[in-house]
Coordinates of C-alpha atoms in Angstrom, one line a residue:
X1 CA -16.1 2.4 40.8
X2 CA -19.7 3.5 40.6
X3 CA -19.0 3.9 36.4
X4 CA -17.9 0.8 36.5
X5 CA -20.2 -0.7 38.0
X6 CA -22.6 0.8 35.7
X7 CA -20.4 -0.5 32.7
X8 CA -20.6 -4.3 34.0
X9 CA -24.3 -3.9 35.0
X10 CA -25.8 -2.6 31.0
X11 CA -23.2 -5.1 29.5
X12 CA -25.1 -7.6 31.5
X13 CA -28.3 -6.5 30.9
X14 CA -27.7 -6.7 26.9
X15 CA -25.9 -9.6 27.2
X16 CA -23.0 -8.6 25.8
X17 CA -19.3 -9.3 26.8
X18 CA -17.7 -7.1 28.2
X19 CA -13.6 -6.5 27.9
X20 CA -11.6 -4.5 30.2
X21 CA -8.0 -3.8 30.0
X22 CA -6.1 -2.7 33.1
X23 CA -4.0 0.4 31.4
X24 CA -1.7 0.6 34.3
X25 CA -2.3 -2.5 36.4
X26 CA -1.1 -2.5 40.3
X27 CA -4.4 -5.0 41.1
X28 CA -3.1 -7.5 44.0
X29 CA -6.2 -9.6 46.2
X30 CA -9.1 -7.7 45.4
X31 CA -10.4 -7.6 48.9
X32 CA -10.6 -3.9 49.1
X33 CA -11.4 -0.7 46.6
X34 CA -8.4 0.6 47.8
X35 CA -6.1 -2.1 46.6
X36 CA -7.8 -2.0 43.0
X37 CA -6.1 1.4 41.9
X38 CA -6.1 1.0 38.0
X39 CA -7.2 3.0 35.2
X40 CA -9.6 0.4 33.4
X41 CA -10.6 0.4 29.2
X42 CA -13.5 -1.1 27.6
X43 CA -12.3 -2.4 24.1
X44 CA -14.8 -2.6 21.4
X45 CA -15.7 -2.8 17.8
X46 CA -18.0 -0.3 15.6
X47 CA -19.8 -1.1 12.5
X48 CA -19.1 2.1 11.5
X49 CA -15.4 0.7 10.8
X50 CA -16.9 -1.4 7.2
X51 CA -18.6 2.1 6.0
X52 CA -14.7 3.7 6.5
X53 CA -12.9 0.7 4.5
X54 CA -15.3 1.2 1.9
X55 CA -14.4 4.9 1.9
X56 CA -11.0 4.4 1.6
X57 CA -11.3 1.7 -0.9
X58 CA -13.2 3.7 -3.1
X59 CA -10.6 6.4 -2.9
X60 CA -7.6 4.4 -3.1
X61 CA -9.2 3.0 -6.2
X62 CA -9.8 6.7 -8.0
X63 CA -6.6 8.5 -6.1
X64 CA -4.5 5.6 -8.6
X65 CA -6.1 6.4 -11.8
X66 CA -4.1 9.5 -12.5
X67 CA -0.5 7.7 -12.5
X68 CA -1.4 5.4 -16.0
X69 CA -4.0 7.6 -17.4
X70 CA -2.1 9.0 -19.8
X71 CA 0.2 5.6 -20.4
X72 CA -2.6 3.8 -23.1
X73 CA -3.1 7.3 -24.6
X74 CA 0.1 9.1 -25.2
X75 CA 0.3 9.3 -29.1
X76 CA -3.3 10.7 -28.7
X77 CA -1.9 13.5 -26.4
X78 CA 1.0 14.1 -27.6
X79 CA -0.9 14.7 -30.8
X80 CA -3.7 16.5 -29.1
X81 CA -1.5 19.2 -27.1
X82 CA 1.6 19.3 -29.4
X83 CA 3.8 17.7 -27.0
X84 CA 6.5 15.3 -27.1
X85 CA 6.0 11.6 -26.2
X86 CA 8.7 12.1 -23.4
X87 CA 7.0 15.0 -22.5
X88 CA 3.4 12.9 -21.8
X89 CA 5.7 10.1 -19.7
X90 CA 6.6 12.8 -17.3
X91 CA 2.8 13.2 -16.4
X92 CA 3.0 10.0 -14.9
X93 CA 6.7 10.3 -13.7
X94 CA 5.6 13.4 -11.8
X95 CA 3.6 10.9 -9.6
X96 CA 6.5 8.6 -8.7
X97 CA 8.8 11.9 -7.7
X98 CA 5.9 13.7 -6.1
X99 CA 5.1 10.5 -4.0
X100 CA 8.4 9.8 -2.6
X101 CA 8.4 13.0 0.2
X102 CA 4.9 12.4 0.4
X103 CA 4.5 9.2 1.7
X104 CA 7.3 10.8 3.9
X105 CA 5.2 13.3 6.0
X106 CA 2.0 11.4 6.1
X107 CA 2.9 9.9 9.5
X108 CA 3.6 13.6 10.9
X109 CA 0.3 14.8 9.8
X110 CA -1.1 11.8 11.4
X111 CA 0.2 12.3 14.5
X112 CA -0.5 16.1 14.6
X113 CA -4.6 16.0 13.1
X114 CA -5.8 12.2 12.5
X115 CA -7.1 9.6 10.1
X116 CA -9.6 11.5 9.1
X117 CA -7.9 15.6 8.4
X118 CA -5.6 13.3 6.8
X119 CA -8.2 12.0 4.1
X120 CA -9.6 15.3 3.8
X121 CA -6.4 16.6 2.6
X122 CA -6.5 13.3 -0.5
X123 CA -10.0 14.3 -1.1
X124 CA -9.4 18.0 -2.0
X125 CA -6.3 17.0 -3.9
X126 CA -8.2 15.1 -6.1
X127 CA -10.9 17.5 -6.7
X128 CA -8.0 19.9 -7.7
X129 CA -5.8 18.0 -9.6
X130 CA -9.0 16.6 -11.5
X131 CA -10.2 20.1 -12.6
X132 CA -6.6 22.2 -13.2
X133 CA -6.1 19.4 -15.7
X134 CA -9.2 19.6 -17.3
X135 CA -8.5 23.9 -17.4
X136 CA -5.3 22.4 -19.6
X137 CA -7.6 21.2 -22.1
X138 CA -9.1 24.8 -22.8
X139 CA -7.7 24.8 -27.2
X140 CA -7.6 29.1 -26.5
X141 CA -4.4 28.0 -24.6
X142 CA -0.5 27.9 -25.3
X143 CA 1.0 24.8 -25.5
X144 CA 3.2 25.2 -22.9
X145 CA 0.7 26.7 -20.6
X146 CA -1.6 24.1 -21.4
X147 CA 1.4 21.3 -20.4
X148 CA 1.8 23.4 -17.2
X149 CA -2.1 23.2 -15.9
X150 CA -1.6 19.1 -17.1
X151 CA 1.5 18.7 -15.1
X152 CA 0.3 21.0 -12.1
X153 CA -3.2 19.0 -11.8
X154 CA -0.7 15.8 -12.0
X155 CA 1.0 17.1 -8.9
X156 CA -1.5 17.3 -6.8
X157 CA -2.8 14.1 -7.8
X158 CA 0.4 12.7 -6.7
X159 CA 0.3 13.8 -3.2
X160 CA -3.9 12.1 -3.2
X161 CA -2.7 8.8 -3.9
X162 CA 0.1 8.0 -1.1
X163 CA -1.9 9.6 1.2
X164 CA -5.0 6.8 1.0
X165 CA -1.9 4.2 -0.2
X166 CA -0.5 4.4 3.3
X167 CA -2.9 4.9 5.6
X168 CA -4.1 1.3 5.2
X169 CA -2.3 -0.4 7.8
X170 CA -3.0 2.6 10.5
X171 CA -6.9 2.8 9.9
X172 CA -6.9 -1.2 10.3
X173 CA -4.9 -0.9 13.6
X174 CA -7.2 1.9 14.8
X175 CA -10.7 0.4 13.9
X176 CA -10.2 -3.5 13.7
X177 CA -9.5 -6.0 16.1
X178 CA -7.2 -9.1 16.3
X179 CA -9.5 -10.8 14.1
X180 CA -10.0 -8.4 11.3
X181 CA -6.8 -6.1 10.9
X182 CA -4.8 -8.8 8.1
X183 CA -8.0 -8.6 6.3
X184 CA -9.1 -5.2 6.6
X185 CA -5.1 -4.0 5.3
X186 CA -5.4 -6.6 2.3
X187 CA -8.4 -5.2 1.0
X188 CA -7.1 -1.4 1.4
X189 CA -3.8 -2.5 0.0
X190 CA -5.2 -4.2 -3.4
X191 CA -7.5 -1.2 -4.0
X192 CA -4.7 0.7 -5.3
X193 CA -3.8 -1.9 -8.1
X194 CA -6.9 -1.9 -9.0
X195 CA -6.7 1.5 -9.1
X196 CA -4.0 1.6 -11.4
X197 CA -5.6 -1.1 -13.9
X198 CA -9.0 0.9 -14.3
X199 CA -7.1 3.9 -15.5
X200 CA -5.0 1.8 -18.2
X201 CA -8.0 0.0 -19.2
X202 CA -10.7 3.3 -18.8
X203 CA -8.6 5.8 -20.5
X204 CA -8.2 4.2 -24.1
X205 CA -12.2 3.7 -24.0
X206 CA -13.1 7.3 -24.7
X207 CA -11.8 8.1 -28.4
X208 CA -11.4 12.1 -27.5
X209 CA -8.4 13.0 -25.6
X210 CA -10.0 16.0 -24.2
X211 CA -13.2 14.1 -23.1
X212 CA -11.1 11.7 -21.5
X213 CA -9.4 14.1 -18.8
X214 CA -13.0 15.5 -18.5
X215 CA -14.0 12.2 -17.4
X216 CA -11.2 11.6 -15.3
X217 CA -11.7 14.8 -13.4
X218 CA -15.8 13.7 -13.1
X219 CA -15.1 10.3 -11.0
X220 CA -12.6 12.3 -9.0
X221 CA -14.8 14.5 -8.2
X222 CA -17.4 11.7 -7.9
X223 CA -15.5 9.8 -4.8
X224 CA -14.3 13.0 -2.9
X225 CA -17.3 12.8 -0.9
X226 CA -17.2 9.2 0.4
X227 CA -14.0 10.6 2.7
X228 CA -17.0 11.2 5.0
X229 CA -17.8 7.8 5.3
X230 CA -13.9 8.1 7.3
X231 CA -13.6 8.3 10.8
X232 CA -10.7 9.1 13.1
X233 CA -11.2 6.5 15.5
X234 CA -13.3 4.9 17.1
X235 CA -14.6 6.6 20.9
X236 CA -13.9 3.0 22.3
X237 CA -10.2 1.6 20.7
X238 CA -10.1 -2.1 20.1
X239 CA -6.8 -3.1 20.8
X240 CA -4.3 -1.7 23.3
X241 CA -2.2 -0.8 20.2
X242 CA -5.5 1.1 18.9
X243 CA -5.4 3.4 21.9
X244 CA -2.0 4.5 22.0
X245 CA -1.1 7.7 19.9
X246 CA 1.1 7.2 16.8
X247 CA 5.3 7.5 17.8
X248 CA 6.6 10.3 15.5
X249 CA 8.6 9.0 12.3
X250 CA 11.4 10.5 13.4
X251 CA 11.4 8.1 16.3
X252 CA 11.0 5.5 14.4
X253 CA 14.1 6.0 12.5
X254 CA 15.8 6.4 15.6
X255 CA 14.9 2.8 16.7
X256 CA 15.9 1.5 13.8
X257 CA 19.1 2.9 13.7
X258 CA 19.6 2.7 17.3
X259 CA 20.2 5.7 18.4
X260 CA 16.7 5.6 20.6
X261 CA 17.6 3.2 23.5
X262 CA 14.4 4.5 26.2
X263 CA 12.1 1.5 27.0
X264 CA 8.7 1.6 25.9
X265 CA 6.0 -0.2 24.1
X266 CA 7.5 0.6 20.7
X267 CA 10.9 0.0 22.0
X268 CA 12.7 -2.3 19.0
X269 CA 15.5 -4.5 20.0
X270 CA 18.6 -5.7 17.8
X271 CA 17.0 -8.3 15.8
X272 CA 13.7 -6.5 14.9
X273 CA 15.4 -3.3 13.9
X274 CA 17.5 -6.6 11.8
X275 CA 14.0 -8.0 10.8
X276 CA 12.6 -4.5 9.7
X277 CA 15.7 -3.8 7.1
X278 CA 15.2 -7.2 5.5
X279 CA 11.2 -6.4 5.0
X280 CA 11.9 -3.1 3.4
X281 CA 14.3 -4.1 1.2
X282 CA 12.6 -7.2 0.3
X283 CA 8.9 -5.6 -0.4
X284 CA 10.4 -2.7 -2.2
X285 CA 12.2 -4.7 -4.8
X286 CA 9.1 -7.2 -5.3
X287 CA 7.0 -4.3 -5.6
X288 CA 8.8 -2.4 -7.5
X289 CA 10.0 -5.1 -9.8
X290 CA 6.1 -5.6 -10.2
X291 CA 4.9 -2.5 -10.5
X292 CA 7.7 -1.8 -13.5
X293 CA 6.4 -5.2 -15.1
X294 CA 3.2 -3.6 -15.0
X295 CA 4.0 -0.7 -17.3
X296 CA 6.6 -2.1 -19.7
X297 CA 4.4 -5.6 -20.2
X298 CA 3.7 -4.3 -24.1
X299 CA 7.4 -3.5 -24.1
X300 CA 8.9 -6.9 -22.7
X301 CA 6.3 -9.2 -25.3
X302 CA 5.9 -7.5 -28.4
X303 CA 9.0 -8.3 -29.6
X304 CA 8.3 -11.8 -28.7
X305 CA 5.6 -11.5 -31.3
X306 CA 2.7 -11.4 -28.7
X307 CA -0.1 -8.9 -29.3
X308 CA -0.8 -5.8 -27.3
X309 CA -4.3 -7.1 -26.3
X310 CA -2.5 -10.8 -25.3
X311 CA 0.3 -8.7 -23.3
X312 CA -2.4 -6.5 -21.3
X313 CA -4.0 -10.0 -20.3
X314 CA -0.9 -11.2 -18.9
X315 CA -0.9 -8.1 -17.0
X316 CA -4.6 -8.6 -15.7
X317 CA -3.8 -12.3 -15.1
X318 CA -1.1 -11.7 -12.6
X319 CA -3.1 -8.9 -10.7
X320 CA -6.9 -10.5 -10.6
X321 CA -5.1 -13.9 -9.8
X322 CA -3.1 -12.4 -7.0
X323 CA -6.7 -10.5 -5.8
X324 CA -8.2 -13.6 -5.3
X325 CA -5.7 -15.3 -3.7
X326 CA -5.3 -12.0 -1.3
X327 CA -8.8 -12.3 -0.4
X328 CA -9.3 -16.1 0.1
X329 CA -5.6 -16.3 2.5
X330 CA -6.0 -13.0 4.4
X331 CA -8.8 -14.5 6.9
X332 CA -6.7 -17.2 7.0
X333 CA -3.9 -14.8 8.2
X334 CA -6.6 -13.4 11.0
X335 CA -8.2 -16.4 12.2
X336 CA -6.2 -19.6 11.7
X337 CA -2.6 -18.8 10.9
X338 CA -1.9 -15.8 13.6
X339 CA 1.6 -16.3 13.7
X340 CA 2.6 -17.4 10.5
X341 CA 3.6 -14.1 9.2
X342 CA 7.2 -14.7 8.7
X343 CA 7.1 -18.4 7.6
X344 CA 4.8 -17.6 5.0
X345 CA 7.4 -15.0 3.7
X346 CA 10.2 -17.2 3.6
X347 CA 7.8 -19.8 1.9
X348 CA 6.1 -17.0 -0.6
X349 CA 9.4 -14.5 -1.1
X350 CA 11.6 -17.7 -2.7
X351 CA 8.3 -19.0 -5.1
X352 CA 8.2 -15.1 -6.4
X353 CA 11.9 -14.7 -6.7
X354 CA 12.0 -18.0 -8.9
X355 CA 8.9 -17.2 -10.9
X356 CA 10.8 -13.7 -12.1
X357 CA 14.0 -15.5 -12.7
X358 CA 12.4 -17.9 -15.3
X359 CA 10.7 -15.5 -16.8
X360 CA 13.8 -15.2 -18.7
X361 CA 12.8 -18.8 -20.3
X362 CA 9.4 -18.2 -20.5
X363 CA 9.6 -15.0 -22.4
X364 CA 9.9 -16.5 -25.7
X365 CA 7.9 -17.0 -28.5
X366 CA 4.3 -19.0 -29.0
X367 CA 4.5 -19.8 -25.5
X368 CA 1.7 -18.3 -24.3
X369 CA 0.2 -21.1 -22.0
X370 CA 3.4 -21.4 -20.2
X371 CA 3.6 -17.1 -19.9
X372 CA 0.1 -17.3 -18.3
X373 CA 1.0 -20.1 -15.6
X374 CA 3.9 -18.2 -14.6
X375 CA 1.5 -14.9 -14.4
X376 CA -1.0 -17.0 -12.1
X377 CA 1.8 -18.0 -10.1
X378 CA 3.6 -14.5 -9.9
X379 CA 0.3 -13.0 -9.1
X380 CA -0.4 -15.6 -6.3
X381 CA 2.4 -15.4 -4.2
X382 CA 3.1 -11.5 -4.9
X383 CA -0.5 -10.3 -4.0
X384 CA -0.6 -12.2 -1.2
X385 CA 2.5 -11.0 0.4
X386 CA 1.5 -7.5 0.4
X387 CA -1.4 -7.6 3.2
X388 CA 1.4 -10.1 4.8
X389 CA 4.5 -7.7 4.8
X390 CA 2.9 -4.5 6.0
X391 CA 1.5 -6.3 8.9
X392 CA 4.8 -8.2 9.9
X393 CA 6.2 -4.8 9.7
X394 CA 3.5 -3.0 12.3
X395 CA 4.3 -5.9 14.5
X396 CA 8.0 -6.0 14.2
X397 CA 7.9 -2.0 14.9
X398 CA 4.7 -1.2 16.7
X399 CA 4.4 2.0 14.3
X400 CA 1.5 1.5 11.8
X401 CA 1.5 4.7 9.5
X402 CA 5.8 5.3 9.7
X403 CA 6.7 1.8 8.9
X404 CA 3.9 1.6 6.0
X405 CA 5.1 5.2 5.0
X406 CA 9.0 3.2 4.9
X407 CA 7.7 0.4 2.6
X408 CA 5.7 2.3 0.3
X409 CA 8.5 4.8 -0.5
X410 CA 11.1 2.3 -0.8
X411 CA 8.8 0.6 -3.6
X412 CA 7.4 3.5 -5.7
X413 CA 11.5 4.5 -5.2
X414 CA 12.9 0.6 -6.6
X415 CA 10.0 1.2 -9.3
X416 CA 11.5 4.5 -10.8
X417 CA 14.8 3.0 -10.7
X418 CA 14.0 0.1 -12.0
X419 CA 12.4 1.9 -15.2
X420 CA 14.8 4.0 -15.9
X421 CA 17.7 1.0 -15.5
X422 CA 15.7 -1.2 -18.0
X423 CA 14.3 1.2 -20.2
X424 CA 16.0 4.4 -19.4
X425 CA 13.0 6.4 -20.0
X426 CA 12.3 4.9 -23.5
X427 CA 12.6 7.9 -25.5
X428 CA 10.0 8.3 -28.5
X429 CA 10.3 10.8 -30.9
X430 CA 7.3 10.5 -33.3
X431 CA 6.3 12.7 -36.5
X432 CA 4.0 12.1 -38.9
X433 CA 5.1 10.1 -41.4
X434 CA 8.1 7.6 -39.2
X435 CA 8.8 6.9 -36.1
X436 CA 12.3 6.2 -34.4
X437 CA 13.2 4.5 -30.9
X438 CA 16.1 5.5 -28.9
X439 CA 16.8 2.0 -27.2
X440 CA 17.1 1.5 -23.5
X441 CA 20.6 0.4 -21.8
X442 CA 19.3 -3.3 -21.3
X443 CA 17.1 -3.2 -25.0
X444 CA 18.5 -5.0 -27.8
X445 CA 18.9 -3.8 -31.2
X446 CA 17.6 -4.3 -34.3
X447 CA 19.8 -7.1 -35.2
X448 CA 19.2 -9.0 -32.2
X449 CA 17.3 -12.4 -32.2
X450 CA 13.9 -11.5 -31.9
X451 CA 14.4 -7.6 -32.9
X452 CA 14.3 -5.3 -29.5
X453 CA 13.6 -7.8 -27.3
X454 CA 14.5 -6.7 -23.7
X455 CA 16.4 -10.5 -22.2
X456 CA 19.2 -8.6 -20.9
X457 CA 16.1 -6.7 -18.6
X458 CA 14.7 -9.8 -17.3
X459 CA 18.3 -11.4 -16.7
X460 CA 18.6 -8.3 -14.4
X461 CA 15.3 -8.0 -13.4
X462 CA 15.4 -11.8 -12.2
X463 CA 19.4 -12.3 -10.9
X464 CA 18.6 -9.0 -8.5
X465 CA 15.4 -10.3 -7.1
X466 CA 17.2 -13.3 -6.4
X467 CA 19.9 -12.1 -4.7
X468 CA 18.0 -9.7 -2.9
X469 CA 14.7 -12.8 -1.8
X470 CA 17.6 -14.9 -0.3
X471 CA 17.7 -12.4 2.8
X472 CA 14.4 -13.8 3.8
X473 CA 15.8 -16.9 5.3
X474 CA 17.8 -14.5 7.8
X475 CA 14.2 -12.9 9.0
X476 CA 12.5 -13.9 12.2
X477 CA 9.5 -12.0 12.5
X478 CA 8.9 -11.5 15.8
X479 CA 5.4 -10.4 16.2
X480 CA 5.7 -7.6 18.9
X481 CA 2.9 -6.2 18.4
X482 CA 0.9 -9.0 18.0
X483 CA 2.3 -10.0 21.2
X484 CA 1.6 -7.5 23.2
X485 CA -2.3 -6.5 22.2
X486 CA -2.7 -10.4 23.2
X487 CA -1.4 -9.9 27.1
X488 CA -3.2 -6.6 27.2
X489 CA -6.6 -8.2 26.7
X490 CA -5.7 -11.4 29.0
X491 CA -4.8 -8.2 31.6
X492 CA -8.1 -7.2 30.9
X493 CA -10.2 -9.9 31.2
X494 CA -8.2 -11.3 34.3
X495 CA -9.0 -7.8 36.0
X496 CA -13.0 -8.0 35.2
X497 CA -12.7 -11.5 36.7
X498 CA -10.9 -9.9 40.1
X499 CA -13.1 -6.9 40.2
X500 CA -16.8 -9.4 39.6
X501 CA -17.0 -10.2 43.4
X502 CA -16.2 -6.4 44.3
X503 CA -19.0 -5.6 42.4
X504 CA -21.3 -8.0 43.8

């Protein structure tokens, strides 16, 4: 009581509030120390946590160059180091497979040595992937052994980028309150797209192949150190959900399947294990269905009769449009429209669903005005959703890093299978003097009306997302979580109120 005491008395001396939360609360009429038997917690905020977000901007940002580095360059490298053009799609292929069990045993690792170990582990990835590729660039090599050090630097690139990927949602849980955490996830979620749009854009700048992996491996290198900038957590937690240790994945899984009945703060009833199925399945297929628009933009429009320059601006219209719209909505989502999760979801998840499905009227020729709209409206509403959905998911399941570890491998998983539906790989097979296209399952052929164009893929691409978005209508979005950090600090600040005459 003494410490206490002491806590209330500085708090009052520097005027600053001071919030308590009664861990295990059996307060009754405080008219004795002996009937105030509870375990009290101060919650507070660090500025510290703004020098960690930039950290694991900055990383995100670099750990999501490697995937389309080679994309904007492949002739050049498969020129360069005497490789197949199928052979230089698998060094960004590798990243998709290598993410998958990845973003799998991040929450373990979590659980087991922190935020921070966690990071550490990303860092030193990066650093090695960025300088076993640039050993594949040595000309004294092999070709094959060349490919090896290229694919082998590519793998442990892969396991960098989930890591920073998924650990959004838990570092804003674990360093932000109430007020910051839907912000502080949107702007660690949007990194990675960023990411993924300064490598197409980057690597095409620097004419020689060889310089260009040198480079790449230099701004790895580069960001490594700003993982210091990361902290574990805070000494002081900022929410009751902040101070509680991370439930293994495992037990997530057993929640959501139900085979985990035991009561608890994490404990997930019928209709949020419901709730949490329709979010996966929904983010994963948007996602996905984005990310794969992403890389097959040239391949969808240039048929149409649309430039490559004019394609890749569709591209950066839907993602800087969707980045602006993330930043301007997520306060909102902190401040003003706490509980609006779900209904902004069913209002959002419809608008993107339609937008895909008439981009199978849009995609036409000399309609570029029309194609740009769309991609402002696409970007809008998908960007926006993604700080939106991993929250509503932590909420729903009170398990920050597993169920952002759930999403993120059921997207980059729709995203593979997605490319290889609609394009099935898109085999190349160049030489010198032609060059011949082994067309996708849902390409057309020459004959067609334009030549190659890929309708049938947007038909798909559009009737499954719709199918899929309707599902939203069924979600609730109980926010459990929410919930519960909200009576913990009203425990809290009831308590200090009992325990002020004591005190006096």
């Amino acid at each position: 009581m003494e410490q206490l005491t002491d806590s209330v008395s500085n708090a009052s001396e520097t005027k600053q509030p001071l919030n308590i939360d009664v861990v295990d609360s059996t307060l009754t009429e405080p008219t004795s120390h002996d009937q105030t038997q509870a375990r009290l917690m101060e919650y507070r905020l660090y500025k510290r946590r703004y020098a960690g977000i930039i950290g694991m901007v900055i990383l995100n940002i670099v750990g999501a160059l490697s995937w389309p580095w080679f994309g904007p360059i492949s002739n050049n490298v498969s020129a360069e180091f005497h490789i197949t053009l199928d052979e230089v799609n698998w060094l960004g292929n590798m990243v998709s497979c290598i993410y998958l069990p990845t973003a799998l045993l991040i929450p373990p690792f979590i659980s087991r040595y922190g935020i921070r170990r966690c990071c550490d582990v990303g860092a030193v990835c990066l650093i090695i992937s960025a300088w076993v590729r640039y050993a594949g660039t040595t000309r004294s090599l092999p070709t094959r052994g060349a490919y090896a050090l290229l694919m082998f630097g590519q793998f442990f690139a892969a396991i960098a980028q989930p890591i920073f990927q998924v650990l959004g949602p838990k570092y804003s849980e674990t360093w932000f309150s109430l007020q910051g955490r839907t912000t502080a996830t949107m702007i660690i979620a949007i990194a990675n797209p960023i990411g993924g749009a300064v490598g197409q854009l980057l690597s095409p700048l620097i004419v020689d192949t060889r310089q260009s992996i040198l480079v790449l491996g230099i701004i790895c290198t580069a960001a490594a150190p700003v993982v210091f900038l990361i902290g574990t957590a805070p000494p002081t937690p900022p929410t009751y959900s902040a101070s509680r240790p991370s439930p293994s994945l495992w037990s997530l899984f057993a929640r959501i399947v139900g085979t985990e009945k035991s009561e608890g703060d994490d404990f997930m009833t019928l209709r949020e294990r419901f709730d949490f199925c329709i979010v996966l399945v929904i983010f994963s297929a948007l996602v996905g269905a984005t990310n794969t628009f992403s890389i097959l933009t040239a391949q969808i429009f240039e048929p149409l009769g649309y430039s490559t320059d004019t394609s890749g601006l569709m591209g950066a219209c839907l993602l800087l449009t969707g980045i602006v719209a993330a930043i301007v909505t997520a306060p909102l989502f902190d401040r003003v429209f706490t509980r609006h999760l779900a209904i902004t979801a069913k209002i959002f998840v419809p608008i993107i669903a339609i937008g895909w499905l008439s981009m199978i009227w849009a995609a036409k020729p000399n309609n570029t005005g029309g194609l740009f709209a769309l991609m402002t409206i696409l970007g809008v509403t998908s960007i926006t959703m993604l700080p939106v959905a991993l929250e509503l998911v932590c909420d729903l399941t009170r398990n920050a890093d597993g169920s952002s570890s759930l999403l993120w491998f059921g997207a980059n998983l729709f995203a593979i299978v997605f490319i290889l539906g609609i394009s099935s790989v898109m085999l190349y097979h160049y030489s010198r003097t032609d060059c011949s296209l082994v067309q996708g399952a849902l390409r057309a052929d020459d004959s067609a009306d334009p030549p190659l164009n890929m309708r049938r893929a947007l038909i798909f691409n559009g009737t499954f997302l719709m199918i899929v978005s309707a599902t939203v209508f069924l979600l609730k979005g109980k926010q459990a979580r929410k919930d519960l950090d909200e009576s913990k600090l009203k425990e809290s600040r009831d308590a200090l109120a009992n325990l002020q005459p004591i005190i006096a």
